[in-house]
Short mmCIF file of C-alpha atoms in Angstrom, two decimals:
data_model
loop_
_atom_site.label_atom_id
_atom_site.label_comp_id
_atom_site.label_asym_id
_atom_site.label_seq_id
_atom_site.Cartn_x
_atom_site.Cartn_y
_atom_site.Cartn_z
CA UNK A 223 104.42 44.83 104.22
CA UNK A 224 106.45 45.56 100.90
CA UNK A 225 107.85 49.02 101.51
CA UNK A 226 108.33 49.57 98.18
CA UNK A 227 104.93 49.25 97.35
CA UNK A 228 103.67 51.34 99.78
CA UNK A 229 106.39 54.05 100.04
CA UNK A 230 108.24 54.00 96.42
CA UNK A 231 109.82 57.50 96.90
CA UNK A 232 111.04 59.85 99.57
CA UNK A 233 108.07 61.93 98.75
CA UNK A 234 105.71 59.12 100.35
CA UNK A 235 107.78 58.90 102.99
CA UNK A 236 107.37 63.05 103.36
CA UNK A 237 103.49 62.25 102.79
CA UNK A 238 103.45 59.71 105.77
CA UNK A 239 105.83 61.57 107.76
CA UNK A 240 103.17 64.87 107.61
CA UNK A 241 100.37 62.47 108.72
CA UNK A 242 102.47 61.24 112.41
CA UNK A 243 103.65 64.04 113.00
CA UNK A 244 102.15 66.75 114.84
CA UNK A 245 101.79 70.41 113.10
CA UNK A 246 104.14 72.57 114.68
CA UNK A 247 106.72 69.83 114.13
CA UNK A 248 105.94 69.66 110.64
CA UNK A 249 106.11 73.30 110.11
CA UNK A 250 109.92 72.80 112.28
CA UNK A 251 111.21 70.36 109.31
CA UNK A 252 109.66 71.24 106.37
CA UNK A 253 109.77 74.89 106.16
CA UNK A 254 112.50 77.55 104.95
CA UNK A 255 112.44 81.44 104.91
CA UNK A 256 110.59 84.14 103.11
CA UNK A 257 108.01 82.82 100.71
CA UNK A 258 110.53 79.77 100.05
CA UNK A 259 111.41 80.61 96.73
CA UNK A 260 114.78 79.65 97.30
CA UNK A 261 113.63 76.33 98.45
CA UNK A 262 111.27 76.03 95.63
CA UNK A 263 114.81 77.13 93.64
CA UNK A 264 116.50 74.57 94.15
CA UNK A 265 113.64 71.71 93.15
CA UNK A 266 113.35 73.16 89.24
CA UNK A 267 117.13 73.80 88.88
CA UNK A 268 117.05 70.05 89.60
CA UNK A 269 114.67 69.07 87.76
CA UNK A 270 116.51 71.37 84.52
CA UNK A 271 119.58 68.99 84.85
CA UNK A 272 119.43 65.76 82.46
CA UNK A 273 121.24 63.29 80.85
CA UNK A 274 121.41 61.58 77.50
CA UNK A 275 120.26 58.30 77.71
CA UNK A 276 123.30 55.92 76.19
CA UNK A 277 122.33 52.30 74.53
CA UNK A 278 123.17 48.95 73.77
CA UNK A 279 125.74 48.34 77.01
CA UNK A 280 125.02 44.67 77.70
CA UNK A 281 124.30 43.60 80.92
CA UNK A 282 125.82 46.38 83.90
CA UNK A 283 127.32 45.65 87.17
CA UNK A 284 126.99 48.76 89.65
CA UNK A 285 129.74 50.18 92.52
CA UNK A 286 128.06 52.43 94.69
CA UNK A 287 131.55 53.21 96.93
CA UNK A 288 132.66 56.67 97.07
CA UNK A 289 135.67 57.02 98.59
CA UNK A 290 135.70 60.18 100.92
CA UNK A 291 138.45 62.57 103.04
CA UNK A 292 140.26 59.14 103.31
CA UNK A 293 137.23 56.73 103.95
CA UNK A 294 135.23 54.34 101.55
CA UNK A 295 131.17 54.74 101.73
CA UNK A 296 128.88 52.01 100.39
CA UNK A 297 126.88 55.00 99.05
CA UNK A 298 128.22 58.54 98.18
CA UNK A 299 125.85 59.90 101.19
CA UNK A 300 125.81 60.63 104.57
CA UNK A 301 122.93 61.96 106.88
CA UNK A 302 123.21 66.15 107.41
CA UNK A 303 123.13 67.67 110.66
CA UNK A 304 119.60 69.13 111.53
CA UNK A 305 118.68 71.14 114.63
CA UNK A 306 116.34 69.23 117.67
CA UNK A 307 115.96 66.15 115.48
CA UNK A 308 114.66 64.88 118.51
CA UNK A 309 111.45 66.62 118.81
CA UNK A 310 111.03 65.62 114.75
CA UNK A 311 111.05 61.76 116.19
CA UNK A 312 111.61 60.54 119.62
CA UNK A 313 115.26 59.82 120.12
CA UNK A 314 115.99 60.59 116.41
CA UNK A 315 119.73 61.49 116.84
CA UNK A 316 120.74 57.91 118.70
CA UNK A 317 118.37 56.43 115.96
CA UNK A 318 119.85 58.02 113.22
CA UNK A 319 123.52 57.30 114.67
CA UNK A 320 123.20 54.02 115.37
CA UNK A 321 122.12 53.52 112.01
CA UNK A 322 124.88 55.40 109.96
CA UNK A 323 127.68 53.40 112.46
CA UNK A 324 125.83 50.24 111.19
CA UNK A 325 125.44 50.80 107.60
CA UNK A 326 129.40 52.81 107.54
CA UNK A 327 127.73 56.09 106.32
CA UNK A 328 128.86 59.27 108.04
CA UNK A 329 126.19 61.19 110.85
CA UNK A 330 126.36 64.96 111.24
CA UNK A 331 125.53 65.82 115.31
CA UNK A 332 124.23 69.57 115.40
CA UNK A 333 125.38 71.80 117.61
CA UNK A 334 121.62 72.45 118.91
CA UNK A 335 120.18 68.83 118.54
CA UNK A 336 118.26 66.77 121.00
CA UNK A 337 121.49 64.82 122.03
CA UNK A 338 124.60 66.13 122.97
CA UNK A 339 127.95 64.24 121.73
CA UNK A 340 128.63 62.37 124.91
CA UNK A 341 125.11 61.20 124.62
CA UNK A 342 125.85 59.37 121.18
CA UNK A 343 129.33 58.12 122.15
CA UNK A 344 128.55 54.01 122.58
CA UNK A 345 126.42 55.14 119.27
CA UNK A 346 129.04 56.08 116.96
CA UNK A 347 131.18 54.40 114.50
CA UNK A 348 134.90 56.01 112.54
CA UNK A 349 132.72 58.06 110.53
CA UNK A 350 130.99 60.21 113.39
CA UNK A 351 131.56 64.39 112.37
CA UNK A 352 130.09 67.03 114.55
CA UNK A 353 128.68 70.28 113.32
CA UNK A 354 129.98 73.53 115.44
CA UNK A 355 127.26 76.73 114.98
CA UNK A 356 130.44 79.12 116.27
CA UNK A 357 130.39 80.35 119.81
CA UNK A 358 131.41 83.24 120.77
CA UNK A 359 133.27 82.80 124.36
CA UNK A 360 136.79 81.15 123.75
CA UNK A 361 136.37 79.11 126.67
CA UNK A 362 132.94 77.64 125.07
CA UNK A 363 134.67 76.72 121.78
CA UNK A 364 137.67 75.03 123.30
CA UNK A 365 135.70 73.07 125.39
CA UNK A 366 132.84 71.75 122.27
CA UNK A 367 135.68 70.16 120.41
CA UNK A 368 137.59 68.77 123.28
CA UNK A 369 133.95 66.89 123.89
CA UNK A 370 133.47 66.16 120.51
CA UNK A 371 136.57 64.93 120.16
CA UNK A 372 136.92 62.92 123.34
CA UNK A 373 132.84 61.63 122.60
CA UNK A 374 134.81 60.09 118.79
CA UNK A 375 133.63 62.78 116.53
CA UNK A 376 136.61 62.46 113.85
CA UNK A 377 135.32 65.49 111.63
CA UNK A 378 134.58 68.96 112.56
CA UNK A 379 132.28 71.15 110.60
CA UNK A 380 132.03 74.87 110.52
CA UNK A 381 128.77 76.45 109.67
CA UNK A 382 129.11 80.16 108.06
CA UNK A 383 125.92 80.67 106.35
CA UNK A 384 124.08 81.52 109.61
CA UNK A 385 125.85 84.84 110.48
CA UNK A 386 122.62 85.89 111.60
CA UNK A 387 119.03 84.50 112.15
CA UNK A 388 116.95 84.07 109.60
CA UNK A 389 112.69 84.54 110.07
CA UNK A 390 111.26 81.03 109.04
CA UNK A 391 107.46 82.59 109.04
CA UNK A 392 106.16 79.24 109.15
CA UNK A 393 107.95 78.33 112.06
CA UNK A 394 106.92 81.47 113.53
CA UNK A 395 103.28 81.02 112.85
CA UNK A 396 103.37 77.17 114.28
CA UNK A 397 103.92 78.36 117.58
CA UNK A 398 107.30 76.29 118.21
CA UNK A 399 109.78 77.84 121.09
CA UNK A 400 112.68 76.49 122.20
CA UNK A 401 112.86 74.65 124.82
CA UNK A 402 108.69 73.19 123.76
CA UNK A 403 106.31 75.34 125.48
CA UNK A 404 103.23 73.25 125.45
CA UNK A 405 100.49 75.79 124.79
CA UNK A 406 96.80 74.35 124.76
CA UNK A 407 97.06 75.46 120.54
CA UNK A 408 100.21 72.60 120.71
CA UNK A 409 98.61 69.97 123.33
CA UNK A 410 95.86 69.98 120.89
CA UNK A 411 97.83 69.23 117.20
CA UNK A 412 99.85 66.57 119.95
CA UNK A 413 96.96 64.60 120.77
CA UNK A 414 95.97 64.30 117.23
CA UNK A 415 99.46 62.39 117.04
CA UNK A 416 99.13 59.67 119.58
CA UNK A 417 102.69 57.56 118.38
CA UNK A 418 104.52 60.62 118.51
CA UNK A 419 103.14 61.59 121.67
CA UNK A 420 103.84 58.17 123.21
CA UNK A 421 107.17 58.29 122.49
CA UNK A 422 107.93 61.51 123.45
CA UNK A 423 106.24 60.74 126.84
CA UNK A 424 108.89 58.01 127.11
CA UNK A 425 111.65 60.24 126.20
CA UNK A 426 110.71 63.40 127.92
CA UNK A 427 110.66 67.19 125.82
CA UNK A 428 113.81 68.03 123.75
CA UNK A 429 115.94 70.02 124.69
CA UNK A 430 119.44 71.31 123.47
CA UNK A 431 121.33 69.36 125.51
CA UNK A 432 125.25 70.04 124.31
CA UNK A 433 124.56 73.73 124.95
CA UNK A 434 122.57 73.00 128.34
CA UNK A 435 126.62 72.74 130.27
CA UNK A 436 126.79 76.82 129.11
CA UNK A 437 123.82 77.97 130.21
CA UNK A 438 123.04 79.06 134.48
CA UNK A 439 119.39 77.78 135.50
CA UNK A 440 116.33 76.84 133.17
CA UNK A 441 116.63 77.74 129.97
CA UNK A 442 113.39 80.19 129.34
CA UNK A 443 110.91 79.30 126.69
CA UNK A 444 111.89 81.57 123.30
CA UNK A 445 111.45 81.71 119.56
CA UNK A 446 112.37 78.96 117.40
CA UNK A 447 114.47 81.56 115.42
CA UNK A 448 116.16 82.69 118.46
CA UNK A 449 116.69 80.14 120.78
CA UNK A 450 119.99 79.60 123.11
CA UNK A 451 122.11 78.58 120.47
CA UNK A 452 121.82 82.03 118.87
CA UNK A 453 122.82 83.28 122.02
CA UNK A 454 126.01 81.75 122.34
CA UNK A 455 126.87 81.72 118.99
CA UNK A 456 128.97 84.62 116.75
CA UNK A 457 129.39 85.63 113.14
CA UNK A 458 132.23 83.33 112.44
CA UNK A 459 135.20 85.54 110.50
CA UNK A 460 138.59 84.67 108.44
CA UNK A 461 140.54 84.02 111.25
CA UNK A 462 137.73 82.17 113.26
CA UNK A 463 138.28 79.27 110.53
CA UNK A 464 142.09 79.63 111.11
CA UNK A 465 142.07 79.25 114.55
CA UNK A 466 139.60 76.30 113.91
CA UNK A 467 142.61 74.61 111.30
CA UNK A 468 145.05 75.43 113.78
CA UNK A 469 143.08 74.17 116.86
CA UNK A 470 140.93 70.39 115.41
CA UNK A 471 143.14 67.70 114.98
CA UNK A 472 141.16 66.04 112.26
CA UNK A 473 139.57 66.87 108.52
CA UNK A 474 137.65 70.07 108.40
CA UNK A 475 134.73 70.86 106.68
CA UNK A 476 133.22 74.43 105.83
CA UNK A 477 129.47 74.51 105.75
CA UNK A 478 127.27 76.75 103.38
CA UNK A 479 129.75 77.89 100.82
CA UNK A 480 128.12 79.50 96.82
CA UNK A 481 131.25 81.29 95.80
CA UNK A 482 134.01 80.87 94.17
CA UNK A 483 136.57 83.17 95.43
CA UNK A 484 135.51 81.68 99.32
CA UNK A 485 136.20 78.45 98.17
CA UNK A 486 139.67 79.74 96.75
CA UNK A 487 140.40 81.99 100.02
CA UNK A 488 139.08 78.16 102.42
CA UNK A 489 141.32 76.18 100.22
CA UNK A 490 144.20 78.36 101.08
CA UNK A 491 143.45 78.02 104.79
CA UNK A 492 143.78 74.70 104.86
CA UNK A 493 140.44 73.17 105.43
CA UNK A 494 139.28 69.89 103.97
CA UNK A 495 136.71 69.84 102.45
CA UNK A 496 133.80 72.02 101.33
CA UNK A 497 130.02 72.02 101.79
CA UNK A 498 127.64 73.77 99.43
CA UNK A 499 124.47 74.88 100.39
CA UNK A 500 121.98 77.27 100.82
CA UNK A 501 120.52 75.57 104.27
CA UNK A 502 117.85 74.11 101.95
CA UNK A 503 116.60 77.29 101.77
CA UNK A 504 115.93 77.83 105.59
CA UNK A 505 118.09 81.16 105.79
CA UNK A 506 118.34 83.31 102.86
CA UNK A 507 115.18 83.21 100.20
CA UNK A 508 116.86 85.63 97.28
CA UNK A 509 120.08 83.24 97.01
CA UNK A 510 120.92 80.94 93.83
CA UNK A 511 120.10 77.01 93.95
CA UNK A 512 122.32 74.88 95.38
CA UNK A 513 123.20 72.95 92.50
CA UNK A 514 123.60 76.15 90.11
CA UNK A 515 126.42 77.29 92.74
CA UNK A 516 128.19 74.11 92.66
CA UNK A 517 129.99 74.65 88.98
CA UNK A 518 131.80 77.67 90.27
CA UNK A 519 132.72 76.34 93.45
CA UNK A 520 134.22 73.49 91.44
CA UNK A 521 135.87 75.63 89.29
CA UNK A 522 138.02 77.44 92.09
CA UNK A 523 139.33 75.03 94.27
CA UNK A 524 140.54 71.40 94.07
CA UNK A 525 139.11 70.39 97.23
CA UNK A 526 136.64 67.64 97.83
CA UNK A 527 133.06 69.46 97.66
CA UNK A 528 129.56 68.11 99.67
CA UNK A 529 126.51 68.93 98.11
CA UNK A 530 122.86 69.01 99.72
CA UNK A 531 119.77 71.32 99.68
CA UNK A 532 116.67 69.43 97.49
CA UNK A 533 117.81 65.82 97.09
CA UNK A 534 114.51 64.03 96.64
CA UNK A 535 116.31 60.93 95.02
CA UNK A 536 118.74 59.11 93.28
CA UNK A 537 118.92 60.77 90.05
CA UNK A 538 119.76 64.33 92.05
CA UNK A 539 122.47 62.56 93.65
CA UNK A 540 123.85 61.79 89.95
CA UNK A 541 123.01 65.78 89.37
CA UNK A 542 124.81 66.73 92.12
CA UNK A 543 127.90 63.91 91.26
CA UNK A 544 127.51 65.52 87.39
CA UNK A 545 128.23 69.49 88.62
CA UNK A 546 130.95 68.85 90.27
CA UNK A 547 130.22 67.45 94.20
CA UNK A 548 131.98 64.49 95.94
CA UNK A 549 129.38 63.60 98.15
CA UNK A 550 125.91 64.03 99.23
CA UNK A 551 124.21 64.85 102.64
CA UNK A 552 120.45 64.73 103.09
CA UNK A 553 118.90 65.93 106.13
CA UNK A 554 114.89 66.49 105.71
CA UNK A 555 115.02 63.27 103.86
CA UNK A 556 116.22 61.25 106.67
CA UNK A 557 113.54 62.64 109.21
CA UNK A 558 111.03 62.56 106.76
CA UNK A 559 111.87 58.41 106.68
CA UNK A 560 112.55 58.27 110.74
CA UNK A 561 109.10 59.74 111.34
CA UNK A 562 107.08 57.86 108.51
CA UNK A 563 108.26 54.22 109.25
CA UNK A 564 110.42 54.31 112.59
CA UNK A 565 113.43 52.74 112.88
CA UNK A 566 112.73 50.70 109.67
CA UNK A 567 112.84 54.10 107.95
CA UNK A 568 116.46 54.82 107.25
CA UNK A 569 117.10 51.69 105.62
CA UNK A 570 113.94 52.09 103.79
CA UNK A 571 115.31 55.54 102.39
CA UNK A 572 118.96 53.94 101.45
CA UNK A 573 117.14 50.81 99.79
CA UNK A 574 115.55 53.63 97.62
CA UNK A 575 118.58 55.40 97.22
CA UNK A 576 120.12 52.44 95.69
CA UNK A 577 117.73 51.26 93.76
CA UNK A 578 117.18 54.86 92.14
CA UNK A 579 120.47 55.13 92.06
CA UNK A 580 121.28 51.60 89.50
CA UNK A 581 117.94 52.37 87.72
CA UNK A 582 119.21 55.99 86.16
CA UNK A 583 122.75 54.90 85.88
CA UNK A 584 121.58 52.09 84.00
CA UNK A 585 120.02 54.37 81.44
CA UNK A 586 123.41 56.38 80.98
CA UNK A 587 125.34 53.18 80.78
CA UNK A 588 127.61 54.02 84.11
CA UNK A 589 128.56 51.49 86.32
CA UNK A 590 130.45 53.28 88.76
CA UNK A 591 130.46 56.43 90.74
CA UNK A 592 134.46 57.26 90.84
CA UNK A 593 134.71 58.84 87.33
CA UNK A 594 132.89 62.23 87.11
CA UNK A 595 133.37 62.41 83.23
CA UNK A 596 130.96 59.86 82.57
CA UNK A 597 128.03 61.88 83.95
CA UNK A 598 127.56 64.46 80.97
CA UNK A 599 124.72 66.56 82.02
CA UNK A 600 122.50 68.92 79.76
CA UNK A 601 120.18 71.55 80.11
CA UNK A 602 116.49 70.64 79.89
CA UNK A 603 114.34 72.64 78.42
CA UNK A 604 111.68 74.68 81.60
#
């Protein structure tokens, strides 16, 4: 089968993805908070982002490489941490691992995924990071990044826009707890999904499985919006991130940073790197787009800024590169290829990455990724 017939854009691989999966797992990936409108934010401020085409180049050779908090990607993008990818796609987080160690592109682990970081450890490649949702107890923390650390995570990084739950209506509605509690409502949308269901009968329910170590007896069936990991976690403060710099031996990463005087007070901390986002729009639904936050984040601090929330293709990558970011993580994107084609789907989603990527820089006459000021972007017209 030619893939790129059949799938030409992440948004068929979203279309297949919605048709193998069952509901309530659907509802788990796709949704945000509120009425979305901070999800639905972030598409048209992409899509109000353009370019002026530029002519008469000659032939154009393309470099993809970004080089990154002292490594060199093939692509400027790495796959985002999302919570119990394994219940999006049987065994997603060794899947997804595997793949990024293969292909040299850095993998996120989540604090409250499907695998803990011992689990992906033969996985793994240089460019491993692991994403800490803060807890609380002392003891807890010390002990997450000794493991991470000791399973080859090189990166740590620090999620602050979660200082409390957020509602997720849709998840609420689906019925989802965590751990799964297999109601006759959920057997029924499972049976409608017979290679999902195979392969989770291989691979047994999710469950959070780097957070099972802090927990005493079975974990009891709750909310998707207030599972375990809320439990253990706290509202990270000021001197949580310092004791973080003074306590990782590696590059640290802030996740989930819109302002400008944070990214000046982080900076002066000592952290790494930066990560705007708005969660894709899972945890505050009256916040700015992603990509209109990124020019003033840019504008404060000289540090090396991540960008995600509504990448649906090359040309927002070149958005995002244009507004100031260094790199790019996608999340949904990568699950929305894992569950559509299987372990063919990651590649499937870098191929079309790529080829996005050379087809728009091609119209702008850009033939590398390294120099920001040759992305000049404009305002479109709504």
């Amino acid at each position: 089968m030619d893939l790129h017939a059949a799938y030409p854009a992440i948004s068929d691989l979203r279309a297949r993805a919605r048709r193998r999966i069952p509901k309530f797992v659907w509802e788990y990936l796709d949704s945000a908070t509120g009425n979305e409108a901070t999800k639905a934010r972030n598409r048209v401020a992409l899509d109000s982002i353009g370019f002026s085409p530029s002519i008469l180049h000659g032939p154009l050779t393309f470099d993809l490489h970004k080089e990154f908090l002292g490594q060199t990607y093939p692509l400027p993008v790495g796959i985002a941490p999302v919570g119990m990818s394994g219940l999006i796609w049987p065994g997603a987080e060794q899947s997804l691992a595997q793949f990024a160690a293969q292909e040299n592109l850095p993998y996120c682990l989540s604090t409250v995924a499907a695998q803990s970081p011992e689990d992906l450890a033969p996985d793994i490649g240089e460019q491993a990071w692991f994403q800490l949702y803060p807890p609380k107890d002392l003891d807890i923390r010390k002990d997450l990044l000794a493991r991470a650390r000791m399973a080859g995570f090189k990166t740590l990084v620090l999620t602050v826009d979660v200082p409390v739950a957020s509602r997720r209506e849709r998840q609420l509605r689906s019925g989802l707890t965590q751990p799964p509690r297999l109601t006759p409502r959920l057997l029924a949308q499972i049976a409608q999904r017979p290679v999902w269901a195979l392969g989770m009968a291989r691979s047994g329910l999710p469950k959070m499985r780097t957070l099972a170590k802090y927990t005493e007896g079975p974990m009891t069936a709750r909310s998707s919006t207030a599972h375990i990991g809320y439990l253990l976690r706290t509202s990270p403060d000021w001197d949580y991130v310092k004791w973080l710099r003074d306590h990782w031996r590696g590059p640290l990463v802030v996740k989930g940073v819109s302002r400008g005087k944070d990214a000046q007070r982080l900076e002066h901390l000592g952290v790494d790197a930066l990560w705007v986002s708005n969660h894709a729009g899972r945890q505050f639904d009256a916040g700015p787009a992603t990509i209109d936050a990124l020019p003033e984040v840019r504008a404060a601090c000289d540090l090396p800024l991540i960008f995600d929330s509504g990448v649906e293709g090359g040309l927002d990558i070149l958005r995002a590169l244009s507004r100031g970011a260094d790199f790019i993580m996608l999340g949904r994107a990568f699950h929305y290829a894992l569950a559509a084609l299987g372990h063919a789907g990651p590649a499937h989603l870098i191929d079309i990455l790529k080829q996005d990527l050379c087809a728009n820089m091609g119209q702008l006459g850009v033939e590398n990724l390294t120099d920001r000021a040759l992305l000049q972007p404009i305002m479109l017209d709504a």
